[in-house]
C-alpha cells in the first residue's frame, strides 16, 4: 500500500511535468510565431524599401520611356541641363562682328545747303541672316587722279551697335567744297572697309566731283564713327 501511495504522487509529478512541457511548447510556438511574423514584417519592410526602389526604378523606366537613350533620371537630368546650357549659350552667347561680305554698303550725297562742308553718308545694312555687332570707325579712302587719299577720323567716341538682319547703321564723310576756282583734285571713287575687317568695298563717289588742292598739312576729308550719322544724313 505504501508503494501505491508513493506511485500516485509520482504519477502526479510526472503528469505535472508533462503539462508544463506542453505549456512550454505552446508558449514557444506562440513566441516563435510572433518572431516569424516580426521577421516577415521586417522582410516586408525591406521589401517595401525595394518596392520604393522599384517605384524609383519605375520612375526611371518612365524617364527612360521619355528618354530614347534609356538613361537613368540622374543621367537624363544631366543631359537636360546640358541641353539647356547649350540653348542658353546660343541665346546669350556673344554676337559675332559684322563681316564685309554680310554688309550691303551704299553711299549717298547728303550735303545740306548752308553747311561749311559737304557730306556723304555711308549706309551699312546687315544682310547676313543673323544679328552682328559693329563699332568703331570704318576705313575710308577716296580714289583721286592724284592717288589714294585717306580720310581722317573726327575723334568722336564710337558707340557700339547690334544690327539685326535687315537693320542699318550710318556714318558720315565730310570734305571741303572746292571754291578755289581751279580744277582741284578729281575724285574717281570711294573705298570703304568695315571696322575690324580687311576686305574693302569699292563704291562710286556720290559727292562733289573735286576737292580743293591742299598745302599737304593733312587730309581735308573727315570720317565719323559708326552710328554718327542718322538715316537720311
PDB file of C-alpha atoms in Angstrom:
ATOM      1  CA  UNK A   1       0.000   0.000   0.000  1.00  0.00           C
ATOM      2  CA  UNK A   2       2.850   2.363   0.592  1.00  0.00           C
ATOM      3  CA  UNK A   3       4.123   1.556  -2.799  1.00  0.00           C
ATOM      4  CA  UNK A   4       0.788   2.544  -4.343  1.00  0.00           C
ATOM      5  CA  UNK A   5       0.635   5.730  -2.315  1.00  0.00           C
ATOM      6  CA  UNK A   6       4.077   6.634  -3.453  1.00  0.00           C
ATOM      7  CA  UNK A   7       3.158   5.787  -7.043  1.00  0.00           C
ATOM      8  CA  UNK A   8       0.268   8.244  -7.184  1.00  0.00           C
ATOM      9  CA  UNK A   9       2.384  11.195  -6.157  1.00  0.00           C
ATOM     10  CA  UNK A  10       4.968  10.078  -8.716  1.00  0.00           C
ATOM     11  CA  UNK A  11       2.345   9.896 -11.408  1.00  0.00           C
ATOM     12  CA  UNK A  12       1.029  13.288 -10.372  1.00  0.00           C
ATOM     13  CA  UNK A  13       4.509  14.745 -10.569  1.00  0.00           C
ATOM     14  CA  UNK A  14       5.067  13.156 -13.978  1.00  0.00           C
ATOM     15  CA  UNK A  15       1.743  14.493 -15.213  1.00  0.00           C
ATOM     16  CA  UNK A  16       2.642  17.901 -13.913  1.00  0.00           C
ATOM     17  CA  UNK A  17       5.992  17.834 -15.711  1.00  0.00           C
ATOM     18  CA  UNK A  18       4.316  16.737 -18.958  1.00  0.00           C
ATOM     19  CA  UNK A  19       1.737  19.534 -18.682  1.00  0.00           C
ATOM     20  CA  UNK A  20       4.494  22.023 -18.011  1.00  0.00           C
ATOM     21  CA  UNK A  21       6.397  20.780 -21.051  1.00  0.00           C
ATOM     22  CA  UNK A  22       3.288  21.114 -23.210  1.00  0.00           C
ATOM     23  CA  UNK A  23       2.725  24.629 -21.940  1.00  0.00           C
ATOM     24  CA  UNK A  24       6.348  25.470 -22.665  1.00  0.00           C
ATOM     25  CA  UNK A  25       5.929  24.120 -26.191  1.00  0.00           C
ATOM     26  CA  UNK A  26       2.770  26.166 -26.636  1.00  0.00           C
ATOM     27  CA  UNK A  27       4.474  29.255 -25.290  1.00  0.00           C
ATOM     28  CA  UNK A  28       7.475  28.613 -27.517  1.00  0.00           C
ATOM     29  CA  UNK A  29       5.234  28.235 -30.525  1.00  0.00           C
ATOM     30  CA  UNK A  30       3.379  31.386 -29.538  1.00  0.00           C
ATOM     31  CA  UNK A  31       6.591  33.279 -29.143  1.00  0.00           C
ATOM     32  CA  UNK A  32       8.047  31.701 -32.261  1.00  0.00           C
ATOM     33  CA  UNK A  33       5.120  32.838 -34.357  1.00  0.00           C
ATOM     34  CA  UNK A  34       5.467  36.498 -33.419  1.00  0.00           C
ATOM     35  CA  UNK A  35       9.200  36.178 -34.059  1.00  0.00           C
ATOM     36  CA  UNK A  36       8.462  34.786 -37.513  1.00  0.00           C
ATOM     37  CA  UNK A  37       5.840  37.454 -38.041  1.00  0.00           C
ATOM     38  CA  UNK A  38       8.320  40.076 -36.943  1.00  0.00           C
ATOM     39  CA  UNK A  39      10.845  38.691 -39.399  1.00  0.00           C
ATOM     40  CA  UNK A  40       8.207  38.676 -42.122  1.00  0.00           C
ATOM     41  CA  UNK A  41       7.301  42.216 -41.189  1.00  0.00           C
ATOM     42  CA  UNK A  42      10.963  43.157 -41.324  1.00  0.00           C
ATOM     43  CA  UNK A  43      11.287  41.397 -44.671  1.00  0.00           C
ATOM     44  CA  UNK A  44       8.134  43.129 -45.814  1.00  0.00           C
ATOM     45  CA  UNK A  45       9.585  46.404 -44.625  1.00  0.00           C
ATOM     46  CA  UNK A  46      12.772  45.625 -46.510  1.00  0.00           C
ATOM     47  CA  UNK A  47      10.667  44.583 -49.469  1.00  0.00           C
ATOM     48  CA  UNK A  48       8.816  47.871 -49.084  1.00  0.00           C
ATOM     49  CA  UNK A  49      12.149  49.630 -49.420  1.00  0.00           C
ATOM     50  CA  UNK A  50      12.780  47.579 -52.514  1.00  0.00           C
ATOM     51  CA  UNK A  51       9.273  48.418 -53.596  1.00  0.00           C
ATOM     52  CA  UNK A  52      10.136  52.047 -53.076  1.00  0.00           C
ATOM     53  CA  UNK A  53      13.243  51.428 -55.070  1.00  0.00           C
ATOM     54  CA  UNK A  54      11.016  49.674 -57.554  1.00  0.00           C
ATOM     55  CA  UNK A  55       8.899  52.766 -57.669  1.00  0.00           C
ATOM     56  CA  UNK A  56      12.064  54.704 -58.209  1.00  0.00           C
ATOM     57  CA  UNK A  57      13.032  52.236 -60.866  1.00  0.00           C
ATOM     58  CA  UNK A  58       9.552  52.641 -62.275  1.00  0.00           C
ATOM     59  CA  UNK A  59      10.236  56.369 -62.350  1.00  0.00           C
ATOM     60  CA  UNK A  60      13.474  55.571 -64.066  1.00  0.00           C
ATOM     61  CA  UNK A  61      11.635  53.402 -66.565  1.00  0.00           C
ATOM     62  CA  UNK A  62       9.200  56.201 -67.164  1.00  0.00           C
ATOM     63  CA  UNK A  63      12.069  58.556 -67.525  1.00  0.00           C
ATOM     64  CA  UNK A  64      13.658  56.047 -69.823  1.00  0.00           C
ATOM     65  CA  UNK A  65      10.448  55.957 -71.797  1.00  0.00           C
ATOM     66  CA  UNK A  66      10.749  59.685 -72.271  1.00  0.00           C
ATOM     67  CA  UNK A  67      14.443  59.432 -72.961  1.00  0.00           C
ATOM     68  CA  UNK A  68      15.084  57.319 -76.052  1.00  0.00           C
ATOM     69  CA  UNK A  69      18.587  56.705 -74.798  1.00  0.00           C
ATOM     70  CA  UNK A  70      17.097  54.956 -71.732  1.00  0.00           C
ATOM     71  CA  UNK A  71      19.205  56.949 -69.298  1.00  0.00           C
ATOM     72  CA  UNK A  72      18.576  56.968 -65.586  1.00  0.00           C
ATOM     73  CA  UNK A  73      16.768  60.019 -64.184  1.00  0.00           C
ATOM     74  CA  UNK A  74      20.089  61.362 -62.964  1.00  0.00           C
ATOM     75  CA  UNK A  75      21.666  60.846 -66.344  1.00  0.00           C
ATOM     76  CA  UNK A  76      18.644  62.333 -68.024  1.00  0.00           C
ATOM     77  CA  UNK A  77      18.690  65.320 -65.724  1.00  0.00           C
ATOM     78  CA  UNK A  78      22.329  65.871 -66.523  1.00  0.00           C
ATOM     79  CA  UNK A  79      21.551  65.636 -70.206  1.00  0.00           C
ATOM     80  CA  UNK A  80      18.696  68.085 -69.746  1.00  0.00           C
ATOM     81  CA  UNK A  81      20.968  70.584 -68.066  1.00  0.00           C
ATOM     82  CA  UNK A  82      23.480  70.178 -70.840  1.00  0.00           C
ATOM     83  CA  UNK A  83      20.798  70.834 -73.435  1.00  0.00           C
ATOM     84  CA  UNK A  84      19.604  73.886 -71.537  1.00  0.00           C
ATOM     85  CA  UNK A  85      23.130  75.194 -71.260  1.00  0.00           C
ATOM     86  CA  UNK A  86      23.573  74.647 -74.968  1.00  0.00           C
ATOM     87  CA  UNK A  87      20.405  76.612 -75.697  1.00  0.00           C
ATOM     88  CA  UNK A  88      21.433  79.302 -73.218  1.00  0.00           C
ATOM     89  CA  UNK A  89      24.810  79.526 -74.927  1.00  0.00           C
ATOM     90  CA  UNK A  90      23.094  80.075 -78.323  1.00  0.00           C
ATOM     91  CA  UNK A  91      20.713  82.713 -76.994  1.00  0.00           C
ATOM     92  CA  UNK A  92      23.006  84.618 -74.664  1.00  0.00           C
ATOM     93  CA  UNK A  93      26.379  83.982 -76.318  1.00  0.00           C
ATOM     94  CA  UNK A  94      28.360  86.858 -77.829  1.00  0.00           C
ATOM     95  CA  UNK A  95      27.179  88.157 -81.199  1.00  0.00           C
ATOM     96  CA  UNK A  96      29.796  87.914 -83.914  1.00  0.00           C
ATOM     97  CA  UNK A  97      31.124  91.042 -85.599  1.00  0.00           C
ATOM     98  CA  UNK A  98      29.649  92.252 -88.859  1.00  0.00           C
ATOM     99  CA  UNK A  99      31.664  90.925 -91.783  1.00  0.00           C
ATOM    100  CA  UNK A 100      32.205  92.769 -95.038  1.00  0.00           C
ATOM    101  CA  UNK A 101      30.506  90.005 -97.021  1.00  0.00           C
ATOM    102  CA  UNK A 102      27.426  90.244 -94.791  1.00  0.00           C
ATOM    103  CA  UNK A 103      27.000  94.006 -95.233  1.00  0.00           C
ATOM    104  CA  UNK A 104      25.310  95.847 -98.064  1.00  0.00           C
ATOM    105  CA  UNK A 105      27.254  99.104 -98.264  1.00  0.00           C
ATOM    106  CA  UNK A 106      25.981 102.132-100.155  1.00  0.00           C
ATOM    107  CA  UNK A 107      26.837 105.857-100.217  1.00  0.00           C
ATOM    108  CA  UNK A 108      24.674 108.917-100.907  1.00  0.00           C
ATOM    109  CA  UNK A 109      25.236 112.645-101.050  1.00  0.00           C
ATOM    110  CA  UNK A 110      23.658 114.268 -98.009  1.00  0.00           C
ATOM    111  CA  UNK A 111      25.039 117.783 -98.304  1.00  0.00           C
ATOM    112  CA  UNK A 112      22.781 120.397 -96.736  1.00  0.00           C
ATOM    113  CA  UNK A 113      22.660 123.926 -98.127  1.00  0.00           C
ATOM    114  CA  UNK A 114      24.418 126.353 -95.851  1.00  0.00           C
ATOM    115  CA  UNK A 115      26.853 123.814 -94.352  1.00  0.00           C
ATOM    116  CA  UNK A 116      30.511 124.778 -94.420  1.00  0.00           C
ATOM    117  CA  UNK A 117      31.471 121.281 -95.598  1.00  0.00           C
ATOM    118  CA  UNK A 118      29.886 118.831 -97.988  1.00  0.00           C
ATOM    119  CA  UNK A 119      28.680 115.466 -96.654  1.00  0.00           C
ATOM    120  CA  UNK A 120      28.412 111.914 -97.967  1.00  0.00           C
ATOM    121  CA  UNK A 121      26.596 109.381 -95.780  1.00  0.00           C
ATOM    122  CA  UNK A 122      27.512 105.708 -95.959  1.00  0.00           C
ATOM    123  CA  UNK A 123      24.907 103.108 -95.052  1.00  0.00           C
ATOM    124  CA  UNK A 124      25.833  99.624 -93.848  1.00  0.00           C
ATOM    125  CA  UNK A 125      22.887  97.201 -93.895  1.00  0.00           C
ATOM    126  CA  UNK A 126      23.113  93.768 -92.328  1.00  0.00           C
ATOM    127  CA  UNK A 127      22.291  91.091 -94.904  1.00  0.00           C
ATOM    128  CA  UNK A 128      23.914  88.168 -93.085  1.00  0.00           C
ATOM    129  CA  UNK A 129      20.698  86.493 -91.923  1.00  0.00           C
ATOM    130  CA  UNK A 130      21.584  86.927 -88.223  1.00  0.00           C
ATOM    131  CA  UNK A 131      22.484  89.693 -85.788  1.00  0.00           C
ATOM    132  CA  UNK A 132      26.002  91.097 -85.807  1.00  0.00           C
ATOM    133  CA  UNK A 133      27.971  93.624 -83.773  1.00  0.00           C
ATOM    134  CA  UNK A 134      29.641  96.687 -85.190  1.00  0.00           C
ATOM    135  CA  UNK A 135      31.507  99.610 -83.619  1.00  0.00           C
ATOM    136  CA  UNK A 136      34.419 101.935 -84.216  1.00  0.00           C
ATOM    137  CA  UNK A 137      35.494 103.628 -87.407  1.00  0.00           C
ATOM    138  CA  UNK A 138      35.334 102.318 -90.949  1.00  0.00           C
ATOM    139  CA  UNK A 139      38.367 102.736 -93.143  1.00  0.00           C
ATOM    140  CA  UNK A 140      37.629 105.341 -95.821  1.00  0.00           C
ATOM    141  CA  UNK A 141      39.795 106.207 -98.808  1.00  0.00           C
ATOM    142  CA  UNK A 142      38.972 108.409-101.750  1.00  0.00           C
ATOM    143  CA  UNK A 143      40.394 107.444-105.103  1.00  0.00           C
ATOM    144  CA  UNK A 144      41.570 110.542-106.945  1.00  0.00           C
ATOM    145  CA  UNK A 145      43.516 111.427-110.052  1.00  0.00           C
ATOM    146  CA  UNK A 146      46.404 112.211-107.726  1.00  0.00           C
ATOM    147  CA  UNK A 147      46.307 108.878-105.902  1.00  0.00           C
ATOM    148  CA  UNK A 148      44.515 107.480-102.866  1.00  0.00           C
ATOM    149  CA  UNK A 149      43.509 109.908-100.124  1.00  0.00           C
ATOM    150  CA  UNK A 150      42.724 108.514 -96.653  1.00  0.00           C
ATOM    151  CA  UNK A 151      40.031 110.186 -94.571  1.00  0.00           C
ATOM    152  CA  UNK A 152      41.000 111.344 -91.093  1.00  0.00           C
ATOM    153  CA  UNK A 153      38.947 110.306 -88.069  1.00  0.00           C
ATOM    154  CA  UNK A 154      36.972 113.037 -86.311  1.00  0.00           C
ATOM    155  CA  UNK A 155      37.925 111.666 -82.885  1.00  0.00           C
ATOM    156  CA  UNK A 156      34.310 111.307 -81.705  1.00  0.00           C
ATOM    157  CA  UNK A 157      33.519 108.448 -79.351  1.00  0.00           C
ATOM    158  CA  UNK A 158      32.409 105.389 -81.286  1.00  0.00           C
ATOM    159  CA  UNK A 159      29.219 103.750 -79.913  1.00  0.00           C
ATOM    160  CA  UNK A 160      28.609 100.016 -80.210  1.00  0.00           C
ATOM    161  CA  UNK A 161      25.607  98.646 -82.081  1.00  0.00           C
ATOM    162  CA  UNK A 162      23.947  95.285 -82.663  1.00  0.00           C
ATOM    163  CA  UNK A 163      22.422  95.079 -86.110  1.00  0.00           C
ATOM    164  CA  UNK A 164      19.599  92.619 -86.585  1.00  0.00           C
ATOM    165  CA  UNK A 165      19.174  91.140 -90.014  1.00  0.00           C
ATOM    166  CA  UNK A 166      17.951  93.920 -92.311  1.00  0.00           C
ATOM    167  CA  UNK A 167      18.936  96.766 -89.973  1.00  0.00           C
ATOM    168  CA  UNK A 168      21.342  99.542 -90.953  1.00  0.00           C
ATOM    169  CA  UNK A 169      23.830 101.880 -89.371  1.00  0.00           C
ATOM    170  CA  UNK A 170      25.259 105.063 -90.889  1.00  0.00           C
ATOM    171  CA  UNK A 171      28.366 107.214 -90.723  1.00  0.00           C
ATOM    172  CA  UNK A 172      29.299 110.451 -92.394  1.00  0.00           C
ATOM    173  CA  UNK A 173      32.181 111.622 -94.556  1.00  0.00           C
ATOM    174  CA  UNK A 174      32.756 115.367 -94.647  1.00  0.00           C
ATOM    175  CA  UNK A 175      35.010 117.248 -97.069  1.00  0.00           C
ATOM    176  CA  UNK A 176      35.532 120.884 -98.107  1.00  0.00           C
ATOM    177  CA  UNK A 177      33.889 122.485-101.124  1.00  0.00           C
ATOM    178  CA  UNK A 178      36.226 123.351-103.930  1.00  0.00           C
ATOM    179  CA  UNK A 179      35.852 127.111-104.013  1.00  0.00           C
ATOM    180  CA  UNK A 180      39.362 127.793-105.310  1.00  0.00           C
ATOM    181  CA  UNK A 181      38.205 128.414-108.839  1.00  0.00           C
ATOM    182  CA  UNK A 182      40.675 125.800-110.084  1.00  0.00           C
ATOM    183  CA  UNK A 183      40.127 122.281-111.277  1.00  0.00           C
ATOM    184  CA  UNK A 184      41.232 120.890-107.921  1.00  0.00           C
ATOM    185  CA  UNK A 185      41.691 117.182-107.266  1.00  0.00           C
ATOM    186  CA  UNK A 186      39.236 114.973-109.148  1.00  0.00           C
ATOM    187  CA  UNK A 187      37.559 112.201-107.114  1.00  0.00           C
ATOM    188  CA  UNK A 188      37.100 108.932-109.009  1.00  0.00           C
ATOM    189  CA  UNK A 189      35.806 106.521-106.373  1.00  0.00           C
ATOM    190  CA  UNK A 190      35.277 105.581-102.713  1.00  0.00           C
ATOM    191  CA  UNK A 191      36.789 102.672-100.796  1.00  0.00           C
ATOM    192  CA  UNK A 192      35.124 101.531 -97.535  1.00  0.00           C
ATOM    193  CA  UNK A 193      36.437  98.912 -95.117  1.00  0.00           C
ATOM    194  CA  UNK A 194      34.109  97.985 -92.198  1.00  0.00           C
ATOM    195  CA  UNK A 195      35.573  98.192 -88.667  1.00  0.00           C
ATOM    196  CA  UNK A 196      37.924  95.328 -87.729  1.00  0.00           C
ATOM    197  CA  UNK A 197      37.755  93.980 -91.291  1.00  0.00           C
ATOM    198  CA  UNK A 198      40.362  93.794 -94.033  1.00  0.00           C
ATOM    199  CA  UNK A 199      38.069  93.313 -97.031  1.00  0.00           C
ATOM    200  CA  UNK A 200      37.263  96.571 -98.805  1.00  0.00           C
ATOM    201  CA  UNK A 201      34.232  97.528-100.867  1.00  0.00           C
ATOM    202  CA  UNK A 202      34.665  99.833-103.861  1.00  0.00           C
ATOM    203  CA  UNK A 203      31.812 102.317-104.449  1.00  0.00           C
ATOM    204  CA  UNK A 204      31.030 105.117-106.826  1.00  0.00           C
ATOM    205  CA  UNK A 205      31.594 108.548-105.338  1.00  0.00           C
ATOM    206  CA  UNK A 206      28.223 110.338-104.969  1.00  0.00           C
ATOM    207  CA  UNK A 207      29.537 113.731-103.821  1.00  0.00           C
ATOM    208  CA  UNK A 208      31.156 116.711-105.467  1.00  0.00           C
ATOM    209  CA  UNK A 209      33.466 115.957-108.364  1.00  0.00           C
ATOM    210  CA  UNK A 210      36.555 117.668-106.962  1.00  0.00           C
ATOM    211  CA  UNK A 211      38.408 118.656-103.826  1.00  0.00           C
ATOM    212  CA  UNK A 212      40.413 121.803-103.388  1.00  0.00           C
ATOM    213  CA  UNK A 213      44.174 121.450-103.645  1.00  0.00           C
ATOM    214  CA  UNK A 214      45.697 121.471-100.153  1.00  0.00           C
ATOM    215  CA  UNK A 215      49.110 122.504 -98.922  1.00  0.00           C
ATOM    216  CA  UNK A 216      49.814 119.000 -97.663  1.00  0.00           C
ATOM    217  CA  UNK A 217      49.076 119.801 -94.000  1.00  0.00           C
ATOM    218  CA  UNK A 218      46.746 116.801 -93.699  1.00  0.00           C
ATOM    219  CA  UNK A 219      43.721 115.227 -95.266  1.00  0.00           C
ATOM    220  CA  UNK A 220      40.795 117.599 -95.772  1.00  0.00           C
ATOM    221  CA  UNK A 221      38.433 114.574 -95.702  1.00  0.00           C
ATOM    222  CA  UNK A 222      36.999 113.558 -92.303  1.00  0.00           C
ATOM    223  CA  UNK A 223      35.135 110.383 -91.318  1.00  0.00           C
ATOM    224  CA  UNK A 224      32.863 109.973 -88.301  1.00  0.00           C
ATOM    225  CA  UNK A 225      32.396 106.795 -86.258  1.00  0.00           C
ATOM    226  CA  UNK A 226      29.807 104.137 -86.998  1.00  0.00           C
ATOM    227  CA  UNK A 227      26.414 105.474 -85.915  1.00  0.00           C
ATOM    228  CA  UNK A 228      27.457 109.131 -86.143  1.00  0.00           C
ATOM    229  CA  UNK A 229      25.012 109.882 -88.964  1.00  0.00           C
ATOM    230  CA  UNK A 230      21.285 109.265 -88.888  1.00  0.00           C
ATOM    231  CA  UNK A 231      19.171 107.776 -91.610  1.00  0.00           C
ATOM    232  CA  UNK A 232      18.942 110.231 -94.473  1.00  0.00           C
ATOM    233  CA  UNK A 233      22.089 112.034 -93.250  1.00  0.00           C
TER     234      UNK A 233
END
